[in-house]
Short mmCIF file of N, CA and C in Angstrom, two decimals:
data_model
loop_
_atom_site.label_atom_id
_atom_site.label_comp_id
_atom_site.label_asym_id
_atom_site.label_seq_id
_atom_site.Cartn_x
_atom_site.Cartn_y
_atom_site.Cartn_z
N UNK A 1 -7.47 -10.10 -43.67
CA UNK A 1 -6.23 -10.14 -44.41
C UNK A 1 -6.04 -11.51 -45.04
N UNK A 2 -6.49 -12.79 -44.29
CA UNK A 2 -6.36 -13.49 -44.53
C UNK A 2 -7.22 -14.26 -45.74
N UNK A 3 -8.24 -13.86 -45.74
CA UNK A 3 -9.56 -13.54 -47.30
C UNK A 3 -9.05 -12.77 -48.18
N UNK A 4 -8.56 -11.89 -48.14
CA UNK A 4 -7.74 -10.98 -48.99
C UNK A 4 -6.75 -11.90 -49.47
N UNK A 5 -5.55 -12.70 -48.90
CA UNK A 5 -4.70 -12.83 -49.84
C UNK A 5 -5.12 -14.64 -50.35
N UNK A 6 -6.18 -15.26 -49.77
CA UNK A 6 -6.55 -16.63 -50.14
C UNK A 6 -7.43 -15.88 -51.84
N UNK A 7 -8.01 -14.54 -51.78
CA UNK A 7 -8.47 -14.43 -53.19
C UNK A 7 -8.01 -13.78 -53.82
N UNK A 8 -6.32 -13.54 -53.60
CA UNK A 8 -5.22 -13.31 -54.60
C UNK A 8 -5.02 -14.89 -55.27
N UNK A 9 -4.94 -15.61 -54.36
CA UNK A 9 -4.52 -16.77 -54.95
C UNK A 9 -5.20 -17.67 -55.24
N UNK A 10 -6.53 -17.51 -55.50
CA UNK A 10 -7.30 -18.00 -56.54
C UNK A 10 -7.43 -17.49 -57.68
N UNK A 11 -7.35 -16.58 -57.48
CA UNK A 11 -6.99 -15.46 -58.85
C UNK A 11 -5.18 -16.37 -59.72
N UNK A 12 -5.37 -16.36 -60.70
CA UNK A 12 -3.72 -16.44 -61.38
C UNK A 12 -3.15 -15.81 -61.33
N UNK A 13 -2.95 -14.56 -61.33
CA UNK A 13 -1.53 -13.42 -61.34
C UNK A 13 -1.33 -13.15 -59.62
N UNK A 14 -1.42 -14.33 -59.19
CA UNK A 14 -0.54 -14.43 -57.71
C UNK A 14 0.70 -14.08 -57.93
N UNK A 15 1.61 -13.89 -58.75
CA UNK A 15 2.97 -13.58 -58.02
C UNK A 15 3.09 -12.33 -58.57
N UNK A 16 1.89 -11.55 -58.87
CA UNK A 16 2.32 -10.15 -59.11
C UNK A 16 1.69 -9.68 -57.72
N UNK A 17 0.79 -9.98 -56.97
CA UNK A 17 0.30 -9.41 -55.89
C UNK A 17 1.34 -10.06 -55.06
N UNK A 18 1.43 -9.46 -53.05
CA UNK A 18 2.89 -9.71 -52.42
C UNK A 18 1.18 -9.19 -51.32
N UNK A 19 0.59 -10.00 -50.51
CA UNK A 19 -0.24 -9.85 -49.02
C UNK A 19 -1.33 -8.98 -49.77
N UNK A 20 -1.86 -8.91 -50.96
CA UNK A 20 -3.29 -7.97 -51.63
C UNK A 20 -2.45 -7.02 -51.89
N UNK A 21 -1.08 -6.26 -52.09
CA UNK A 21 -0.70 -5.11 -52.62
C UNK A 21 0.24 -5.64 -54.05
N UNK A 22 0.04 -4.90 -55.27
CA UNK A 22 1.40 -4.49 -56.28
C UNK A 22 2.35 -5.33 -55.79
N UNK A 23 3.00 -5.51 -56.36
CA UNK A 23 4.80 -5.82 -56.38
C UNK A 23 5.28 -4.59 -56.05
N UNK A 24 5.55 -3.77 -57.21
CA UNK A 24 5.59 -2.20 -57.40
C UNK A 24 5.38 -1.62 -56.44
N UNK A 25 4.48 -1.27 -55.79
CA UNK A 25 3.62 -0.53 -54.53
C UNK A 25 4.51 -1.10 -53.22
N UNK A 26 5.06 -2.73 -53.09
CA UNK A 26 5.43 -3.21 -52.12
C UNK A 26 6.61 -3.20 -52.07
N UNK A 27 7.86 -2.98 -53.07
CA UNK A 27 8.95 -2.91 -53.08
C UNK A 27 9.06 -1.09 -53.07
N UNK A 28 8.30 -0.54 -53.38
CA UNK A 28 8.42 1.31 -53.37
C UNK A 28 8.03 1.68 -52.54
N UNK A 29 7.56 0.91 -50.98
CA UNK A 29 7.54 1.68 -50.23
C UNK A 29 8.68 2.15 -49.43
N UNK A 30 9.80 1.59 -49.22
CA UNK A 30 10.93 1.60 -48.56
C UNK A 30 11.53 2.96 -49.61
N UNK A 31 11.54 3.57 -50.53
CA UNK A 31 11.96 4.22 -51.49
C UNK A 31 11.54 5.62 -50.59
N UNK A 32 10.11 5.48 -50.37
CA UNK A 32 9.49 6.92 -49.85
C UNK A 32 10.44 7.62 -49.07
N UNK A 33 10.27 8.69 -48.50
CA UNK A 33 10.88 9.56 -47.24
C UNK A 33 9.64 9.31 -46.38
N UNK A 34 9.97 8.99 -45.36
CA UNK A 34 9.22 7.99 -44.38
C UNK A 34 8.86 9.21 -43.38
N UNK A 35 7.64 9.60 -43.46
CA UNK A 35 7.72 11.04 -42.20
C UNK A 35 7.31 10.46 -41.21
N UNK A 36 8.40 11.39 -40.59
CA UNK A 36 8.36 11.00 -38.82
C UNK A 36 7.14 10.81 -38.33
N UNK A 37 6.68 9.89 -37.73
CA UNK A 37 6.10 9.22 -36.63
C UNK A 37 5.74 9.60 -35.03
N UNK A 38 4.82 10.92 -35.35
CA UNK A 38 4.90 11.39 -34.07
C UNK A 38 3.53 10.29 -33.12
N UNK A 39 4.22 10.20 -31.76
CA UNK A 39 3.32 8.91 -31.60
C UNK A 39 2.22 10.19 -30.31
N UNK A 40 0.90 9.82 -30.11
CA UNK A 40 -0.26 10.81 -29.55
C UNK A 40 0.16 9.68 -28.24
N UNK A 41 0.13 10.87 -27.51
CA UNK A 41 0.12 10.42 -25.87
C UNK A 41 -0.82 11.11 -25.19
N UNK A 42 -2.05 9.92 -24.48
CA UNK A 42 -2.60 10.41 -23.53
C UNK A 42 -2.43 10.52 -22.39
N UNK A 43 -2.84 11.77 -21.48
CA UNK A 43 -2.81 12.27 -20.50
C UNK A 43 -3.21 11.29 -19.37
N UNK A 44 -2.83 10.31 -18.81
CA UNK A 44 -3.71 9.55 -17.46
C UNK A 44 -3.49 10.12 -16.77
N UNK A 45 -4.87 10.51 -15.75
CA UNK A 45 -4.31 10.85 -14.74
C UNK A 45 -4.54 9.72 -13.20
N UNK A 46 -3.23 9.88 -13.14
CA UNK A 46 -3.04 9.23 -11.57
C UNK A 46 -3.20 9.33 -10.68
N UNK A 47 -4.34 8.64 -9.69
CA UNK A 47 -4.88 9.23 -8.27
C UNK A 47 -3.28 8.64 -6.81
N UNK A 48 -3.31 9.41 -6.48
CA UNK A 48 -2.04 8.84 -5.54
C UNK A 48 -2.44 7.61 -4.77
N UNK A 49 -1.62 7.15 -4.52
CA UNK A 49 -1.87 6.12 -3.96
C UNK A 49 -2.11 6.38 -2.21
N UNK A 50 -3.51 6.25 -1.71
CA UNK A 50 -3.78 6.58 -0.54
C UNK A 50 -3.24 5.30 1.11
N UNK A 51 -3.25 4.31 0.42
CA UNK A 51 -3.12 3.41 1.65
C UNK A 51 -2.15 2.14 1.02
N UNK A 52 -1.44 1.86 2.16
CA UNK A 52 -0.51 0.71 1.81
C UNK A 52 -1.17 -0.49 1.83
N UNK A 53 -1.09 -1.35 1.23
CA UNK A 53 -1.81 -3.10 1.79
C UNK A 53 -1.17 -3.30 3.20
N UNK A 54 -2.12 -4.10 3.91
CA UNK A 54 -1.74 -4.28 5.22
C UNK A 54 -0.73 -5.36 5.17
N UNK A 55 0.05 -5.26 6.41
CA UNK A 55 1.72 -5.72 6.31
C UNK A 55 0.95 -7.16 6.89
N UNK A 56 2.00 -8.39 6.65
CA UNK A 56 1.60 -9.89 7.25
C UNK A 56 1.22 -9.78 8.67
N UNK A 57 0.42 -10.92 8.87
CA UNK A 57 -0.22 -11.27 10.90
C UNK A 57 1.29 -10.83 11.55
N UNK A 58 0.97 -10.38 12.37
CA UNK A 58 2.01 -10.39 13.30
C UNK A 58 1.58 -11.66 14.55
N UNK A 59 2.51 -11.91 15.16
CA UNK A 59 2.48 -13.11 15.87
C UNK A 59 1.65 -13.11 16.85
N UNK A 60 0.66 -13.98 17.63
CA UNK A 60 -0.75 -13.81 18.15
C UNK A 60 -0.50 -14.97 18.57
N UNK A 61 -0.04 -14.71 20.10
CA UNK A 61 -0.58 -16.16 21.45
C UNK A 61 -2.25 -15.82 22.08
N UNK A 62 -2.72 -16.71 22.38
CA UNK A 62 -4.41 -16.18 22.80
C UNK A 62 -3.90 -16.09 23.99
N UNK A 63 -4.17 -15.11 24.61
CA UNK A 63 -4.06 -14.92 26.27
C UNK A 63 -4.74 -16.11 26.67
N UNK A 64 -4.22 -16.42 28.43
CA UNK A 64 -5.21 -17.56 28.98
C UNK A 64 -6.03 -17.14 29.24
N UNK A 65 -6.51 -16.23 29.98
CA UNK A 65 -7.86 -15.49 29.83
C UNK A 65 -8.81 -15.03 29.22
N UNK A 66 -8.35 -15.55 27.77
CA UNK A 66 -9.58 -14.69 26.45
C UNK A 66 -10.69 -15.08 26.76
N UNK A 67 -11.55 -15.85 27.28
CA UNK A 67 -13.03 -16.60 27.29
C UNK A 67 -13.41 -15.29 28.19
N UNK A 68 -12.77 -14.78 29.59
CA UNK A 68 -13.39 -14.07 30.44
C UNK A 68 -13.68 -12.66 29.71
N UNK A 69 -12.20 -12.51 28.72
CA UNK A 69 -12.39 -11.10 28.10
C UNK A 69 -13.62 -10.56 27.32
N UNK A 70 -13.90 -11.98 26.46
CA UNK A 70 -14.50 -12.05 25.23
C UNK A 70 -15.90 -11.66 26.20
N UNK A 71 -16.06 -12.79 27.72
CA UNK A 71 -17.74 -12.44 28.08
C UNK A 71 -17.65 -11.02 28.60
N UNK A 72 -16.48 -10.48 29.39
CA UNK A 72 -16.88 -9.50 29.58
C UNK A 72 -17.36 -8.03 28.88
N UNK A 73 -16.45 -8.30 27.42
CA UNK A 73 -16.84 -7.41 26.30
C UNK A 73 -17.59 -7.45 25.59
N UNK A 74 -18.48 -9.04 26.11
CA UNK A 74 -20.09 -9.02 25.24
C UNK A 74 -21.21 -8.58 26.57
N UNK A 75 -21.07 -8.35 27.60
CA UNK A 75 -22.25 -8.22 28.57
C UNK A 75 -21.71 -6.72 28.70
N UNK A 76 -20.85 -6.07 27.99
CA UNK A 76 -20.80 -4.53 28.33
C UNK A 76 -21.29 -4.00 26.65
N UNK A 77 -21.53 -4.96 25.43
CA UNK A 77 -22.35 -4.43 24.99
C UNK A 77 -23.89 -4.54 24.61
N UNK A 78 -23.80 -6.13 25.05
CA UNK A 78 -25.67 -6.40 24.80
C UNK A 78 -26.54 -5.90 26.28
N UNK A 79 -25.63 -5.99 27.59
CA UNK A 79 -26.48 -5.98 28.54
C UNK A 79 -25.15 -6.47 29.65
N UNK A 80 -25.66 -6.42 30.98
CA UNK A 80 -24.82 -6.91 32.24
C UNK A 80 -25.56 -8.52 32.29
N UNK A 81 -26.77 -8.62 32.01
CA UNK A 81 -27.01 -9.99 32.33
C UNK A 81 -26.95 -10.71 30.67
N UNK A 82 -26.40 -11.82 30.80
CA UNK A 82 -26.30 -12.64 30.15
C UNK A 82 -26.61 -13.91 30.29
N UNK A 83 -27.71 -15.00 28.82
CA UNK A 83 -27.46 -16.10 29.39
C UNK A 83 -26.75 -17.13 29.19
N UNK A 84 -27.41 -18.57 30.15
CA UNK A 84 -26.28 -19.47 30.17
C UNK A 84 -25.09 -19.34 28.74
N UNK A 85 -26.12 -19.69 27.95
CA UNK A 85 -25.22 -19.93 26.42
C UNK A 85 -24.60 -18.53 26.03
N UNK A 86 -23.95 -17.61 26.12
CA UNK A 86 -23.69 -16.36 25.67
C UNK A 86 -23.00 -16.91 24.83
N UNK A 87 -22.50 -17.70 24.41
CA UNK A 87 -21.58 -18.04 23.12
C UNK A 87 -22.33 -18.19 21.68
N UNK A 88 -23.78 -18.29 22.36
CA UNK A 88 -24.41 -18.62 21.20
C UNK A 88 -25.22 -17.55 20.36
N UNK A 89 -24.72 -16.32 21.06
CA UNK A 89 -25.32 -15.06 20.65
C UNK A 89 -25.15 -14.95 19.54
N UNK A 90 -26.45 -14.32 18.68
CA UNK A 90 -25.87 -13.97 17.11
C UNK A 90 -25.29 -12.52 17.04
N UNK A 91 -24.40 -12.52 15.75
CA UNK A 91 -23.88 -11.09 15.44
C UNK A 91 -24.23 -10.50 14.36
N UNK A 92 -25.69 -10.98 14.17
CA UNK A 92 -26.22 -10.55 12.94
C UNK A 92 -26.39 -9.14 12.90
N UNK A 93 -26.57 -8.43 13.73
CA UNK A 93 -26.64 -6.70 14.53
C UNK A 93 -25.01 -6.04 14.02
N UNK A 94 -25.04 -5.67 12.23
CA UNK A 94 -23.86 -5.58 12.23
C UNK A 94 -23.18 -4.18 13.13
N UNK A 95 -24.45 -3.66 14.16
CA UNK A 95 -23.44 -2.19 15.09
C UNK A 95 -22.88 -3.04 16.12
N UNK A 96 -23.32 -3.93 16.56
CA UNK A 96 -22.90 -5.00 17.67
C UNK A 96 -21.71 -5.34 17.19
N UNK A 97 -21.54 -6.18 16.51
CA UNK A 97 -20.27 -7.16 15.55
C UNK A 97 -18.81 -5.84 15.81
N UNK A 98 -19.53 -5.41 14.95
CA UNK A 98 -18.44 -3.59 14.75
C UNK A 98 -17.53 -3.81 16.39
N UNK A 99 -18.84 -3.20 17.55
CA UNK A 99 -18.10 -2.79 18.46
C UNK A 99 -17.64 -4.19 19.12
N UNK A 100 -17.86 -5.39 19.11
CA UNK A 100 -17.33 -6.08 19.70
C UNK A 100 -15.89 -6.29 19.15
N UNK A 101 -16.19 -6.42 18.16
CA UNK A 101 -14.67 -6.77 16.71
C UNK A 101 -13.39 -5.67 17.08
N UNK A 102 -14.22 -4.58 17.31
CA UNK A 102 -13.27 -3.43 17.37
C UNK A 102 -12.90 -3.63 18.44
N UNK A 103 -13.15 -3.54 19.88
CA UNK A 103 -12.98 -3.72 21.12
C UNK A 103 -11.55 -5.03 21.29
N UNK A 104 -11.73 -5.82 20.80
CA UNK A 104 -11.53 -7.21 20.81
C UNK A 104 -9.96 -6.97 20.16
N UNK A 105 -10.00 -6.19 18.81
CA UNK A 105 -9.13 -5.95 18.39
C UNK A 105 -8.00 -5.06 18.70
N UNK A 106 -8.72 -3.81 20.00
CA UNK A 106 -7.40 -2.91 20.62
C UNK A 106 -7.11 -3.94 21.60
N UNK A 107 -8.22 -4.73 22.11
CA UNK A 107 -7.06 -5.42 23.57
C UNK A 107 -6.52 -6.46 23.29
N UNK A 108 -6.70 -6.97 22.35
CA UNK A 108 -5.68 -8.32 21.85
C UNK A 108 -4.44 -7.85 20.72
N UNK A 109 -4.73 -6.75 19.91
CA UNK A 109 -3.67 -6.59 19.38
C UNK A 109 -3.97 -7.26 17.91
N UNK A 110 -4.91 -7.69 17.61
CA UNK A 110 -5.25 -9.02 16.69
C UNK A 110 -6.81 -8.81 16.19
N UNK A 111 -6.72 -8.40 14.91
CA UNK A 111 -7.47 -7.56 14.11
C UNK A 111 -8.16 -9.16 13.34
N UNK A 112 -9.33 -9.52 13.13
CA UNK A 112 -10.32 -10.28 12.20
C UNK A 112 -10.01 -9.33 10.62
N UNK A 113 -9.65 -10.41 9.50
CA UNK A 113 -9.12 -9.54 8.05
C UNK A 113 -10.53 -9.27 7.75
N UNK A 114 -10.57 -8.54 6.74
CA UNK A 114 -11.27 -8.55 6.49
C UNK A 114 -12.08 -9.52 5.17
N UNK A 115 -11.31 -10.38 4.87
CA UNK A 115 -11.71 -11.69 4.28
C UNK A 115 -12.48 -13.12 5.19
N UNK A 116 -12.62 -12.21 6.33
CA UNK A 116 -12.80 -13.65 7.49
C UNK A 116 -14.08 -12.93 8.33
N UNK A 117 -14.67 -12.02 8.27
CA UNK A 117 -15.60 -11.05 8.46
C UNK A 117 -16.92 -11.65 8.40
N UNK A 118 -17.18 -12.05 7.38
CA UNK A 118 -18.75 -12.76 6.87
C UNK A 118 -19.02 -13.92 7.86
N UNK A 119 -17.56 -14.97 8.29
CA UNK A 119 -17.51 -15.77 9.05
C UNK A 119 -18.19 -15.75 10.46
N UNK A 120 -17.69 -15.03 10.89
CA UNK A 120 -18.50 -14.27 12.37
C UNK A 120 -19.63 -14.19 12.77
N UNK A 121 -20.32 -15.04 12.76
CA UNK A 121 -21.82 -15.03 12.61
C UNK A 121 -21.88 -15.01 14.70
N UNK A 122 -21.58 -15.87 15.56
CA UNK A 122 -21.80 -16.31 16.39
C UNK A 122 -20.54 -15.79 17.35
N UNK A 123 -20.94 -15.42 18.72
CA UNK A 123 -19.54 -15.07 19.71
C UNK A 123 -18.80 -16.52 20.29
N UNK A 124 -18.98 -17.48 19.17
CA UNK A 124 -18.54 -18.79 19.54
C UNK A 124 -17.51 -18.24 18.50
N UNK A 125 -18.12 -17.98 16.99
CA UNK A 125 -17.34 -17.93 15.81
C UNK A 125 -16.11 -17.08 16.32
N UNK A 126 -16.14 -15.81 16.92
CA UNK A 126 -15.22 -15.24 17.46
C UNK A 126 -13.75 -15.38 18.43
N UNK A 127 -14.71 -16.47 19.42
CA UNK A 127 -14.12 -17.24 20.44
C UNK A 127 -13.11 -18.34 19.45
N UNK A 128 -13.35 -18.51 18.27
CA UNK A 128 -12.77 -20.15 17.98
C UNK A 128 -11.42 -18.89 17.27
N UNK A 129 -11.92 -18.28 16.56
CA UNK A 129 -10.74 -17.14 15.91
C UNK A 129 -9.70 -16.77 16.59
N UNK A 130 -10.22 -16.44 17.83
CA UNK A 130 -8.92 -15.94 18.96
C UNK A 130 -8.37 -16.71 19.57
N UNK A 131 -8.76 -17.81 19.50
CA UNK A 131 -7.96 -19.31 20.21
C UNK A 131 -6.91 -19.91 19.35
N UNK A 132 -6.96 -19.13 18.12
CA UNK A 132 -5.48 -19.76 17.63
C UNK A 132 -4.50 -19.06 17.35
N UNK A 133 -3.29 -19.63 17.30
CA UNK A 133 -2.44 -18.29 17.61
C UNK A 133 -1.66 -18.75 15.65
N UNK A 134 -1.00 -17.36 16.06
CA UNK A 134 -0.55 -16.82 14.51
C UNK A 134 0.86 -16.48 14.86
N UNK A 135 1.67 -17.68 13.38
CA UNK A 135 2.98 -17.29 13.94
C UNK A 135 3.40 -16.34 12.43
N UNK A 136 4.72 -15.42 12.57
CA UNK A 136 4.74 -14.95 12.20
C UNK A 136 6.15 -15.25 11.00
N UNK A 137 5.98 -16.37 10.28
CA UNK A 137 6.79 -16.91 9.18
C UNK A 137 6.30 -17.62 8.12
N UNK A 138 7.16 -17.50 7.35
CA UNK A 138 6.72 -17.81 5.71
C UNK A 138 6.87 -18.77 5.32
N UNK A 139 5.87 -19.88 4.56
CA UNK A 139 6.55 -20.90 4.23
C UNK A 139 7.88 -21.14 4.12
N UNK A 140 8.49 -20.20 3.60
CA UNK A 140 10.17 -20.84 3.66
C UNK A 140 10.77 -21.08 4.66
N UNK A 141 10.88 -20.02 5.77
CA UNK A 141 11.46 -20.20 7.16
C UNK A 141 10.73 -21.51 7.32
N UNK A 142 9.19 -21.88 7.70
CA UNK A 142 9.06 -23.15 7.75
C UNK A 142 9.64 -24.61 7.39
N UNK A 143 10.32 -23.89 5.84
CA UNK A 143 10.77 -24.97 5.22
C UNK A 143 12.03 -25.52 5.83
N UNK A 144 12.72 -24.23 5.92
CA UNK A 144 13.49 -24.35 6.48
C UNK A 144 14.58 -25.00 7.67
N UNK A 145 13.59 -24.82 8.61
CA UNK A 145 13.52 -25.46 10.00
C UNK A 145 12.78 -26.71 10.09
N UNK A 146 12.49 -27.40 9.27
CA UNK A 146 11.64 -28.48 8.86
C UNK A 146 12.64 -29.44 8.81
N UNK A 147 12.61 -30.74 8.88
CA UNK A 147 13.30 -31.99 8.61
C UNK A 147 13.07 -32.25 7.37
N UNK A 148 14.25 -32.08 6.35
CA UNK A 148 14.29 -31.73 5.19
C UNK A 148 15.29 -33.28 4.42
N UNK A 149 14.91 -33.63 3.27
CA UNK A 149 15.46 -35.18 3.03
C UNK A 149 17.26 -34.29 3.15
N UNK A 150 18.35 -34.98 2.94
CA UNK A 150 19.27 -35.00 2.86
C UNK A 150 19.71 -34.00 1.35
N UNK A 151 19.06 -34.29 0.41
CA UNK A 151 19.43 -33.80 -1.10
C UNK A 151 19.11 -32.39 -1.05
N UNK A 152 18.09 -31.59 -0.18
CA UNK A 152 17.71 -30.85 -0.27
C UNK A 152 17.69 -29.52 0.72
N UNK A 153 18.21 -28.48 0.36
CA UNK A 153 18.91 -27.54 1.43
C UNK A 153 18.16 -26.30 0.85
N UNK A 154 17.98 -25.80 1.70
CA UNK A 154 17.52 -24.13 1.49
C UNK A 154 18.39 -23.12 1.90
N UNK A 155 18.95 -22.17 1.70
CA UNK A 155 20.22 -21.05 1.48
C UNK A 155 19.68 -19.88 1.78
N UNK A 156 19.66 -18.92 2.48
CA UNK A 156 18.99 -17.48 1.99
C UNK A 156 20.18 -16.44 2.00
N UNK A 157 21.54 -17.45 1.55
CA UNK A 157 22.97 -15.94 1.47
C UNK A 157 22.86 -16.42 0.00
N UNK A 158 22.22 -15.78 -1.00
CA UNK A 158 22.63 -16.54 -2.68
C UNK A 158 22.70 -15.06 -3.37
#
């Protein structure tokens, strides 16, 4: 469009052309009977929506006992004997990983995301995961309850 009207106006009878159309042509179109505008609508179709996104951590103290849990739920799946280092077991065996992860996850309550998955290489990697606990607030409440300068207040009746 823009080649179009730069070689109107190299041309001389620029002010009879109005964007590459007539004068005539450009002032007569508003004149026409303007037929309706039927606009084509396609059909999408929409698959329902099957699953919700999973809701935020819920709050996660590590039991004092997790080290005993963790060995006992790795020597009930590699074997009863284990050695010294069992922490250093790999979980490269992703049917192993599965059932330990899963196991781990009905008795603690405290599910590995699945963005943190790849991480898991080692039943150390596991061990360090469940040793921290997860509280269950949002930066703001944080902010909130925070020692905050004087100028600055957070509200949540607005």
């Amino acid at each position: 469009m823009a080649a179009l009207c730069v070689s109107v106006l190299a041309r001389r009878g620029w002010t009879r052309m109005v964007a590459g159309t007539a004068r005539r042509e450009f002032w007569s179109r508003s004149r026409k009977e303007e037929e309706p505008v039927v606009a084509e609508t396609e059909e999408v179709k929409k698959e329902p929506i099957l699953a919700c996104p999973p809701s935020r951590s819920r709050t996660y103290m590590p039991p004092e006992d997790l080290q005993s849990r963790l060995e006992f739920r790795v020597k009930e799946i590699c074997g009863s004997s284990l050695p010294s280092n069992w922490q250093d077991i790999s979980l490269e065996d992703c049917h192993m990983k599965f059932s330990l992860l899963a196991h781990l996850a009905d008795d603690l309550g405290h599910a590995v995301p699945n963005s943190r998955l790849h991480q898991m290489c080692t039943v150390r990697d596991v061990l360090e995961f469940y040793n921290v606990p997860v509280q269950d607030r949002s930066k703001f409440d944080e902010l909130s309850v925070s020692n905050l300068p004087p100028n600055l207040k957070i509200s949540w009746g607005y």
